[in-house]
mmCIF file with all atom_site columns, C-alpha atoms and ligand atoms in Angstrom:
data_model
loop_
_atom_site.group_PDB
_atom_site.id
_atom_site.type_symbol
_atom_site.label_atom_id
_atom_site.label_alt_id
_atom_site.label_comp_id
_atom_site.label_asym_id
_atom_site.label_entity_id
_atom_site.label_seq_id
_atom_site.pdbx_PDB_ins_code
_atom_site.Cartn_x
_atom_site.Cartn_y
_atom_site.Cartn_z
_atom_site.occupancy
_atom_site.B_iso_or_equiv
_atom_site.pdbx_formal_charge
_atom_site.auth_seq_id
_atom_site.auth_comp_id
_atom_site.auth_asym_id
_atom_site.auth_atom_id
_atom_site.pdbx_PDB_model_num
ATOM   1   C CA  . MET U 1 1   ? 162.915 182.483 55.102 1.00 0.00 ? 238 MET U CA  1
ATOM   2   C CA  . ARG U 1 2   ? 161.199 182.201 58.468 1.00 0.00 ? 239 ARG U CA  1
ATOM   3   C CA  . LEU U 1 3   ? 163.740 181.770 61.236 1.00 0.00 ? 240 LEU U CA  1
ATOM   4   C CA  . ALA U 1 4   ? 162.564 180.861 64.736 1.00 0.00 ? 241 ALA U CA  1
ATOM   5   C CA  . ILE U 1 5   ? 164.506 180.799 67.978 1.00 0.00 ? 242 ILE U CA  1
ATOM   6   C CA  . TYR U 1 6   ? 163.658 178.170 70.586 1.00 0.00 ? 243 TYR U CA  1
ATOM   7   C CA  . PRO U 1 7   ? 165.269 179.364 73.829 1.00 0.00 ? 244 PRO U CA  1
ATOM   8   C CA  . GLY U 1 8   ? 165.577 177.523 77.104 1.00 0.00 ? 245 GLY U CA  1
ATOM   9   C CA  . SER U 1 9   ? 167.844 175.957 79.685 1.00 0.00 ? 246 SER U CA  1
ATOM   10  C CA  . PHE U 1 10  ? 167.613 172.436 78.205 1.00 0.00 ? 247 PHE U CA  1
ATOM   11  C CA  . ASP U 1 11  ? 169.263 170.926 81.288 1.00 0.00 ? 248 ASP U CA  1
ATOM   12  C CA  . PRO U 1 12  ? 168.856 168.366 79.781 1.00 0.00 ? 249 PRO U CA  1
ATOM   13  C CA  . ILE U 1 13  ? 166.778 168.257 76.596 1.00 0.00 ? 250 ILE U CA  1
ATOM   14  C CA  . THR U 1 14  ? 163.677 166.059 77.007 1.00 0.00 ? 251 THR U CA  1
ATOM   15  C CA  . ASN U 1 15  ? 161.283 164.354 74.611 1.00 0.00 ? 252 ASN U CA  1
ATOM   16  C CA  . GLY U 1 16  ? 158.874 167.223 75.368 1.00 0.00 ? 253 GLY U CA  1
ATOM   17  C CA  . HIS U 1 17  ? 161.390 169.725 73.961 1.00 0.00 ? 254 HIS U CA  1
ATOM   18  C CA  . LEU U 1 18  ? 161.967 167.498 70.940 1.00 0.00 ? 255 LEU U CA  1
ATOM   19  C CA  . ASN U 1 19  ? 158.234 167.341 70.261 1.00 0.00 ? 256 ASN U CA  1
ATOM   20  C CA  . LEU U 1 20  ? 158.242 171.138 70.134 1.00 0.00 ? 257 LEU U CA  1
ATOM   21  C CA  . VAL U 1 21  ? 161.274 171.209 67.819 1.00 0.00 ? 258 VAL U CA  1
ATOM   22  C CA  . GLU U 1 22  ? 159.500 168.866 65.409 1.00 0.00 ? 259 GLU U CA  1
ATOM   23  C CA  . ARG U 1 23  ? 156.318 170.932 65.400 1.00 0.00 ? 260 ARG U CA  1
ATOM   24  C CA  . SER U 1 24  ? 158.144 174.267 65.140 1.00 0.00 ? 261 SER U CA  1
ATOM   25  C CA  . LEU U 1 25  ? 159.486 173.127 61.792 1.00 0.00 ? 262 LEU U CA  1
ATOM   26  C CA  . HIS U 1 26  ? 155.913 173.244 60.457 1.00 0.00 ? 263 HIS U CA  1
ATOM   27  C CA  . ILE U 1 27  ? 155.818 177.000 60.996 1.00 0.00 ? 264 ILE U CA  1
ATOM   28  C CA  . ALA U 1 28  ? 159.481 177.939 60.554 1.00 0.00 ? 265 ALA U CA  1
ATOM   29  C CA  . ASP U 1 29  ? 161.951 177.158 57.790 1.00 0.00 ? 266 ASP U CA  1
ATOM   30  C CA  . ARG U 1 30  ? 164.908 177.234 60.166 1.00 0.00 ? 267 ARG U CA  1
ATOM   31  C CA  . LEU U 1 31  ? 165.141 176.831 63.908 1.00 0.00 ? 268 LEU U CA  1
ATOM   32  C CA  . ILE U 1 32  ? 167.918 177.782 66.301 1.00 0.00 ? 269 ILE U CA  1
ATOM   33  C CA  . ILE U 1 33  ? 167.768 176.011 69.652 1.00 0.00 ? 270 ILE U CA  1
ATOM   34  C CA  . ALA U 1 34  ? 169.315 178.606 71.950 1.00 0.00 ? 271 ALA U CA  1
ATOM   35  C CA  . ILE U 1 35  ? 170.693 177.624 75.333 1.00 0.00 ? 272 ILE U CA  1
ATOM   36  C CA  . ALA U 1 36  ? 170.652 180.444 77.872 1.00 0.00 ? 273 ALA U CA  1
ATOM   37  C CA  . HIS U 1 37  ? 173.496 180.731 80.357 1.00 0.00 ? 274 HIS U CA  1
ATOM   38  C CA  . ASN U 1 38  ? 171.023 181.197 83.164 1.00 0.00 ? 275 ASN U CA  1
ATOM   39  C CA  . VAL U 1 39  ? 172.725 182.904 86.063 1.00 0.00 ? 276 VAL U CA  1
ATOM   40  C CA  . LYS U 1 40  ? 169.775 182.204 88.366 1.00 0.00 ? 277 LYS U CA  1
ATOM   41  C CA  . LYS U 1 41  ? 170.043 178.450 87.926 1.00 0.00 ? 278 LYS U CA  1
ATOM   42  C CA  . THR U 1 42  ? 172.920 176.150 88.641 1.00 0.00 ? 279 THR U CA  1
ATOM   43  C CA  . SER U 1 43  ? 172.929 173.633 85.858 1.00 0.00 ? 280 SER U CA  1
ATOM   44  C CA  . LEU U 1 44  ? 173.743 169.940 85.932 1.00 0.00 ? 281 LEU U CA  1
ATOM   45  C CA  . PHE U 1 45  ? 175.200 169.914 82.420 1.00 0.00 ? 282 PHE U CA  1
ATOM   46  C CA  . SER U 1 46  ? 177.674 172.483 81.115 1.00 0.00 ? 283 SER U CA  1
ATOM   47  C CA  . VAL U 1 47  ? 176.661 174.503 78.082 1.00 0.00 ? 284 VAL U CA  1
ATOM   48  C CA  . GLU U 1 48  ? 179.052 172.434 75.933 1.00 0.00 ? 285 GLU U CA  1
ATOM   49  C CA  . GLU U 1 49  ? 177.494 169.193 77.208 1.00 0.00 ? 286 GLU U CA  1
ATOM   50  C CA  . ARG U 1 50  ? 174.004 170.537 76.543 1.00 0.00 ? 287 ARG U CA  1
ATOM   51  C CA  . ILE U 1 51  ? 174.959 171.586 72.999 1.00 0.00 ? 288 ILE U CA  1
ATOM   52  C CA  . ASP U 1 52  ? 176.290 168.101 72.417 1.00 0.00 ? 289 ASP U CA  1
ATOM   53  C CA  . LEU U 1 53  ? 173.216 166.329 73.861 1.00 0.00 ? 290 LEU U CA  1
ATOM   54  C CA  . ILE U 1 54  ? 170.843 168.521 71.836 1.00 0.00 ? 291 ILE U CA  1
ATOM   55  C CA  . SER U 1 55  ? 172.837 168.104 68.611 1.00 0.00 ? 292 SER U CA  1
ATOM   56  C CA  . GLN U 1 56  ? 172.732 164.322 68.974 1.00 0.00 ? 293 GLN U CA  1
ATOM   57  C CA  . SER U 1 57  ? 168.954 164.485 69.526 1.00 0.00 ? 294 SER U CA  1
ATOM   58  C CA  . ILE U 1 58  ? 168.106 166.195 66.240 1.00 0.00 ? 295 ILE U CA  1
ATOM   59  C CA  . PRO U 1 59  ? 166.861 163.647 63.692 1.00 0.00 ? 296 PRO U CA  1
ATOM   60  C CA  . GLU U 1 60  ? 169.092 163.363 60.609 1.00 0.00 ? 297 GLU U CA  1
ATOM   61  C CA  . ALA U 1 61  ? 166.230 164.575 58.390 1.00 0.00 ? 298 ALA U CA  1
ATOM   62  C CA  . HIS U 1 62  ? 166.089 167.950 60.195 1.00 0.00 ? 299 HIS U CA  1
ATOM   63  C CA  . ARG U 1 63  ? 169.797 168.627 60.638 1.00 0.00 ? 300 ARG U CA  1
ATOM   64  C CA  . ASP U 1 64  ? 169.957 171.098 57.739 1.00 0.00 ? 301 ASP U CA  1
ATOM   65  C CA  . ARG U 1 65  ? 167.142 173.181 59.268 1.00 0.00 ? 302 ARG U CA  1
ATOM   66  C CA  . VAL U 1 66  ? 168.018 173.051 62.955 1.00 0.00 ? 303 VAL U CA  1
ATOM   67  C CA  . SER U 1 67  ? 171.117 174.426 64.675 1.00 0.00 ? 304 SER U CA  1
ATOM   68  C CA  . VAL U 1 68  ? 172.145 174.700 68.298 1.00 0.00 ? 305 VAL U CA  1
ATOM   69  C CA  . ASP U 1 69  ? 173.692 177.775 69.875 1.00 0.00 ? 306 ASP U CA  1
ATOM   70  C CA  . ALA U 1 70  ? 174.152 179.363 73.296 1.00 0.00 ? 307 ALA U CA  1
ATOM   71  C CA  . PHE U 1 71  ? 173.795 182.943 74.437 1.00 0.00 ? 308 PHE U CA  1
ATOM   72  C CA  . ASP U 1 72  ? 174.664 185.141 77.378 1.00 0.00 ? 309 ASP U CA  1
ATOM   73  C CA  . GLY U 1 73  ? 172.518 188.072 78.424 1.00 0.00 ? 310 GLY U CA  1
ATOM   74  C CA  . LEU U 1 74  ? 169.138 188.992 77.039 1.00 0.00 ? 311 LEU U CA  1
ATOM   75  C CA  . LEU U 1 75  ? 167.260 186.682 74.723 1.00 0.00 ? 312 LEU U CA  1
ATOM   76  C CA  . MET U 1 76  ? 166.017 189.646 72.680 1.00 0.00 ? 313 MET U CA  1
ATOM   77  C CA  . ASP U 1 77  ? 169.614 190.746 71.980 1.00 0.00 ? 314 ASP U CA  1
ATOM   78  C CA  . PHE U 1 78  ? 170.363 187.258 70.700 1.00 0.00 ? 315 PHE U CA  1
ATOM   79  C CA  . VAL U 1 79  ? 167.188 187.317 68.570 1.00 0.00 ? 316 VAL U CA  1
ATOM   80  C CA  . LYS U 1 80  ? 168.229 190.664 67.044 1.00 0.00 ? 317 LYS U CA  1
ATOM   81  C CA  . ASP U 1 81  ? 171.766 189.401 66.387 1.00 0.00 ? 318 ASP U CA  1
ATOM   82  C CA  . GLN U 1 82  ? 170.319 186.443 64.499 1.00 0.00 ? 319 GLN U CA  1
ATOM   83  C CA  . GLU U 1 83  ? 167.966 188.767 62.570 1.00 0.00 ? 320 GLU U CA  1
ATOM   84  C CA  . ALA U 1 84  ? 165.051 186.635 63.743 1.00 0.00 ? 321 ALA U CA  1
ATOM   85  C CA  . HIS U 1 85  ? 161.505 187.790 64.507 1.00 0.00 ? 322 HIS U CA  1
ATOM   86  C CA  . MET U 1 86  ? 159.995 184.709 66.086 1.00 0.00 ? 323 MET U CA  1
ATOM   87  C CA  . VAL U 1 87  ? 160.517 182.899 69.390 1.00 0.00 ? 324 VAL U CA  1
ATOM   88  C CA  . VAL U 1 88  ? 158.800 179.598 70.136 1.00 0.00 ? 325 VAL U CA  1
ATOM   89  C CA  . ARG U 1 89  ? 157.961 178.366 73.621 1.00 0.00 ? 326 ARG U CA  1
ATOM   90  C CA  . GLY U 1 90  ? 156.039 175.373 74.894 1.00 0.00 ? 327 GLY U CA  1
ATOM   91  C CA  . LEU U 1 91  ? 153.159 175.639 77.333 1.00 0.00 ? 328 LEU U CA  1
ATOM   92  C CA  . ARG U 1 92  ? 152.624 172.543 79.414 1.00 0.00 ? 329 ARG U CA  1
ATOM   93  C CA  . ALA U 1 93  ? 150.000 173.584 81.901 1.00 0.00 ? 330 ALA U CA  1
ATOM   94  C CA  . ILE U 1 94  ? 148.275 176.609 83.356 1.00 0.00 ? 331 ILE U CA  1
ATOM   95  C CA  . SER U 1 95  ? 151.121 176.857 85.842 1.00 0.00 ? 332 SER U CA  1
ATOM   96  C CA  . ASP U 1 96  ? 153.491 177.796 82.987 1.00 0.00 ? 333 ASP U CA  1
ATOM   97  C CA  . PHE U 1 97  ? 151.183 180.507 81.763 1.00 0.00 ? 334 PHE U CA  1
ATOM   98  C CA  . GLU U 1 98  ? 151.862 183.328 84.204 1.00 0.00 ? 335 GLU U CA  1
ATOM   99  C CA  . TYR U 1 99  ? 155.629 183.202 83.799 1.00 0.00 ? 336 TYR U CA  1
ATOM   100 C CA  . GLU U 1 100 ? 155.428 182.852 80.021 1.00 0.00 ? 337 GLU U CA  1
ATOM   101 C CA  . PHE U 1 101 ? 152.865 185.653 79.732 1.00 0.00 ? 338 PHE U CA  1
ATOM   102 C CA  . GLN U 1 102 ? 155.081 188.012 81.702 1.00 0.00 ? 339 GLN U CA  1
ATOM   103 C CA  . MET U 1 103 ? 158.196 187.046 79.765 1.00 0.00 ? 340 MET U CA  1
ATOM   104 C CA  . ALA U 1 104 ? 156.498 187.387 76.354 1.00 0.00 ? 341 ALA U CA  1
ATOM   105 C CA  . HIS U 1 105 ? 155.269 190.885 77.204 1.00 0.00 ? 342 HIS U CA  1
ATOM   106 C CA  . MET U 1 106 ? 158.614 191.966 78.588 1.00 0.00 ? 343 MET U CA  1
ATOM   107 C CA  . ASN U 1 107 ? 160.356 190.611 75.493 1.00 0.00 ? 344 ASN U CA  1
ATOM   108 C CA  . LYS U 1 108 ? 157.863 192.447 73.275 1.00 0.00 ? 345 LYS U CA  1
ATOM   109 C CA  . ARG U 1 109 ? 158.701 195.641 75.107 1.00 0.00 ? 346 ARG U CA  1
ATOM   110 C CA  . LEU U 1 110 ? 162.419 195.029 74.617 1.00 0.00 ? 347 LEU U CA  1
ATOM   111 C CA  . TYR U 1 111 ? 162.049 194.187 70.927 1.00 0.00 ? 348 TYR U CA  1
ATOM   112 C CA  . GLY U 1 112 ? 158.727 195.000 69.320 1.00 0.00 ? 349 GLY U CA  1
ATOM   113 C CA  . ASP U 1 113 ? 159.573 193.220 66.049 1.00 0.00 ? 350 ASP U CA  1
ATOM   114 C CA  . CYS U 1 114 ? 159.665 189.792 67.684 1.00 0.00 ? 351 CYS U CA  1
ATOM   115 C CA  . GLU U 1 115 ? 156.610 187.614 68.266 1.00 0.00 ? 352 GLU U CA  1
ATOM   116 C CA  . THR U 1 116 ? 156.519 184.812 70.825 1.00 0.00 ? 353 THR U CA  1
ATOM   117 C CA  . ILE U 1 117 ? 154.583 181.825 69.504 1.00 0.00 ? 354 ILE U CA  1
ATOM   118 C CA  . PHE U 1 118 ? 153.285 179.355 72.081 1.00 0.00 ? 355 PHE U CA  1
ATOM   119 C CA  . MET U 1 119 ? 152.580 175.729 71.391 1.00 0.00 ? 356 MET U CA  1
ATOM   120 C CA  . MET U 1 120 ? 150.783 173.393 73.719 1.00 0.00 ? 357 MET U CA  1
ATOM   121 C CA  . THR U 1 121 ? 153.186 170.616 74.615 1.00 0.00 ? 358 THR U CA  1
ATOM   122 C CA  . GLY U 1 122 ? 152.084 167.271 73.170 1.00 0.00 ? 359 GLY U CA  1
ATOM   123 C CA  . GLU U 1 123 ? 149.659 165.444 75.502 1.00 0.00 ? 360 GLU U CA  1
ATOM   124 C CA  . GLU U 1 124 ? 152.102 162.598 76.046 1.00 0.00 ? 361 GLU U CA  1
ATOM   125 C CA  . HIS U 1 125 ? 154.726 165.073 77.306 1.00 0.00 ? 362 HIS U CA  1
ATOM   126 C CA  . PHE U 1 126 ? 152.811 167.747 79.215 1.00 0.00 ? 363 PHE U CA  1
ATOM   127 C CA  . TYR U 1 127 ? 154.073 166.589 82.603 1.00 0.00 ? 364 TYR U CA  1
ATOM   128 C CA  . VAL U 1 128 ? 157.713 166.188 81.509 1.00 0.00 ? 365 VAL U CA  1
ATOM   129 C CA  . SER U 1 129 ? 160.230 168.746 82.739 1.00 0.00 ? 366 SER U CA  1
ATOM   130 C CA  . SER U 1 130 ? 164.026 168.815 82.940 1.00 0.00 ? 367 SER U CA  1
ATOM   131 C CA  . ASN U 1 131 ? 163.714 169.351 86.713 1.00 0.00 ? 368 ASN U CA  1
ATOM   132 C CA  . LEU U 1 132 ? 161.722 166.158 87.236 1.00 0.00 ? 369 LEU U CA  1
ATOM   133 C CA  . VAL U 1 133 ? 163.916 164.240 84.832 1.00 0.00 ? 370 VAL U CA  1
ATOM   134 C CA  . ARG U 1 134 ? 167.015 165.229 86.841 1.00 0.00 ? 371 ARG U CA  1
ATOM   135 C CA  . GLU U 1 135 ? 165.328 164.208 90.071 1.00 0.00 ? 372 GLU U CA  1
ATOM   136 C CA  . ILE U 1 136 ? 164.291 160.820 88.691 1.00 0.00 ? 373 ILE U CA  1
ATOM   137 C CA  . ALA U 1 137 ? 167.839 160.282 87.405 1.00 0.00 ? 374 ALA U CA  1
ATOM   138 C CA  . ARG U 1 138 ? 169.317 161.242 90.778 1.00 0.00 ? 375 ARG U CA  1
ATOM   139 C CA  . PHE U 1 139 ? 167.341 158.458 92.431 1.00 0.00 ? 376 PHE U CA  1
ATOM   140 C CA  . ASP U 1 140 ? 167.984 156.017 89.596 1.00 0.00 ? 377 ASP U CA  1
ATOM   141 C CA  . GLY U 1 141 ? 164.366 155.908 88.407 1.00 0.00 ? 378 GLY U CA  1
ATOM   142 C CA  . ASN U 1 142 ? 163.090 154.829 85.005 1.00 0.00 ? 379 ASN U CA  1
ATOM   143 C CA  . LEU U 1 143 ? 163.637 157.521 82.368 1.00 0.00 ? 380 LEU U CA  1
ATOM   144 C CA  . SER U 1 144 ? 162.647 155.621 79.261 1.00 0.00 ? 381 SER U CA  1
ATOM   145 C CA  . GLY U 1 145 ? 160.295 157.588 77.057 1.00 0.00 ? 382 GLY U CA  1
ATOM   146 C CA  . LEU U 1 146 ? 161.090 160.843 78.859 1.00 0.00 ? 383 LEU U CA  1
ATOM   147 C CA  . VAL U 1 147 ? 164.448 161.609 77.250 1.00 0.00 ? 384 VAL U CA  1
ATOM   148 C CA  . PRO U 1 148 ? 166.377 160.174 74.277 1.00 0.00 ? 385 PRO U CA  1
ATOM   149 C CA  . PRO U 1 149 ? 168.558 157.144 75.172 1.00 0.00 ? 386 PRO U CA  1
ATOM   150 C CA  . HIS U 1 150 ? 171.867 159.076 74.919 1.00 0.00 ? 387 HIS U CA  1
ATOM   151 C CA  . VAL U 1 151 ? 170.529 161.680 77.372 1.00 0.00 ? 388 VAL U CA  1
ATOM   152 C CA  . GLU U 1 152 ? 169.490 158.884 79.733 1.00 0.00 ? 389 GLU U CA  1
ATOM   153 C CA  . LEU U 1 153 ? 173.055 157.553 79.595 1.00 0.00 ? 390 LEU U CA  1
ATOM   154 C CA  . ALA U 1 154 ? 174.539 161.007 80.181 1.00 0.00 ? 391 ALA U CA  1
ATOM   155 C CA  . LEU U 1 155 ? 172.280 161.467 83.233 1.00 0.00 ? 392 LEU U CA  1
ATOM   156 C CA  . LYS U 1 156 ? 173.271 158.084 84.642 1.00 0.00 ? 393 LYS U CA  1
ATOM   157 C CA  . ASP U 1 157 ? 176.895 159.015 84.105 1.00 0.00 ? 394 ASP U CA  1
ATOM   158 C CA  . LYS U 1 158 ? 176.498 162.331 85.952 1.00 0.00 ? 395 LYS U CA  1
ATOM   159 C CA  . TYR U 1 159 ? 174.868 160.789 88.988 1.00 0.00 ? 396 TYR U CA  1
ATOM   160 C CA  . SER U 1 160 ? 177.166 157.777 89.205 1.00 0.00 ? 397 SER U CA  1
ATOM   161 C CA  . SER U 1 161 ? 180.302 159.939 89.294 1.00 0.00 ? 398 SER U CA  1
HETATM 162 O O1  . PNS B 2 .   ? 163.794 176.602 79.922 1.00 0.00 ? 5   PNS B O1  1
HETATM 163 P P1  . PNS B 2 .   ? 163.612 177.823 80.766 1.00 0.00 ? 5   PNS B P1  1
HETATM 164 O O2  . PNS B 2 .   ? 164.602 177.845 81.897 1.00 0.00 ? 5   PNS B O2  1
HETATM 165 O O3  . PNS B 2 .   ? 162.199 178.023 81.216 1.00 0.00 ? 5   PNS B O3  1
HETATM 166 O O4  . PNS B 2 .   ? 163.973 179.081 79.811 1.00 0.00 ? 5   PNS B O4  1
HETATM 167 C C1  . PNS B 2 .   ? 163.905 180.402 80.284 1.00 0.00 ? 5   PNS B C1  1
HETATM 168 C C2  . PNS B 2 .   ? 164.650 181.341 79.323 1.00 0.00 ? 5   PNS B C2  1
HETATM 169 C C3  . PNS B 2 .   ? 166.064 180.868 79.122 1.00 0.00 ? 5   PNS B C3  1
HETATM 170 C C4  . PNS B 2 .   ? 163.938 181.380 77.981 1.00 0.00 ? 5   PNS B C4  1
HETATM 171 C C5  . PNS B 2 .   ? 164.649 182.758 79.963 1.00 0.00 ? 5   PNS B C5  1
HETATM 172 O O5  . PNS B 2 .   ? 165.132 182.694 81.265 1.00 0.00 ? 5   PNS B O5  1
HETATM 173 C C6  . PNS B 2 .   ? 165.494 183.752 79.164 1.00 0.00 ? 5   PNS B C6  1
HETATM 174 O O6  . PNS B 2 .   ? 165.085 184.203 78.120 1.00 0.00 ? 5   PNS B O6  1
HETATM 175 N N1  . PNS B 2 .   ? 166.693 184.068 79.679 1.00 0.00 ? 5   PNS B N1  1
HETATM 176 C C7  . PNS B 2 .   ? 167.610 184.978 79.043 1.00 0.00 ? 5   PNS B C7  1
HETATM 177 C C8  . PNS B 2 .   ? 167.675 186.309 79.827 1.00 0.00 ? 5   PNS B C8  1
HETATM 178 C C9  . PNS B 2 .   ? 166.544 187.221 79.455 1.00 0.00 ? 5   PNS B C9  1
HETATM 179 O O7  . PNS B 2 .   ? 166.355 187.605 78.297 1.00 0.00 ? 5   PNS B O7  1
HETATM 180 N N2  . PNS B 2 .   ? 165.743 187.591 80.465 1.00 0.00 ? 5   PNS B N2  1
HETATM 181 C C10 . PNS B 2 .   ? 164.612 188.489 80.317 1.00 0.00 ? 5   PNS B C10 1
HETATM 182 C C11 . PNS B 2 .   ? 163.365 187.717 79.963 1.00 0.00 ? 5   PNS B C11 1
HETATM 183 S S1  . PNS B 2 .   ? 162.006 188.826 79.864 1.00 0.00 ? 5   PNS B S1  1
#
């Protein structure tokens, strides 16, 4: 059974993330979407809200193969706890590469039995990021096609309150 971990902030989940979830299921039997409590970033959505938004985004057909979890501390400790050996990450553009390259090597050093698998983000999503999505939402811009409809509603709710 090939188990993969898809870690990230997911603040909030976008259609770009969901494209990666879908494609990860071609190489893994089970996928855990793992939300990091990132101390460096202040998040818009709480971890509980993010778990809820992600869970609602998983298509019915994949629900038995995909779960959502959150972790504190090092990703590699979470990966070991789950007895996983594969992490998946999306690469949107060259600008992602340096950070991802550094992180993958550092993670390899921390836990040699884990491989990081990179997937190029689908061409229709390569410019989509949670940061930009939040900014568009803050100024009441059009989010259709960038995030699932329930995420769009949750963003509108956040910025109207
Ligand atoms: O979606 P993001 O914010 O680019 O995801 C980054 C994430 C959460 C994968 C990364 O910050 C992470 O793994 N954080 C957990 C702490 C950790 O293990 N840090 C050392 C990485 S070498």
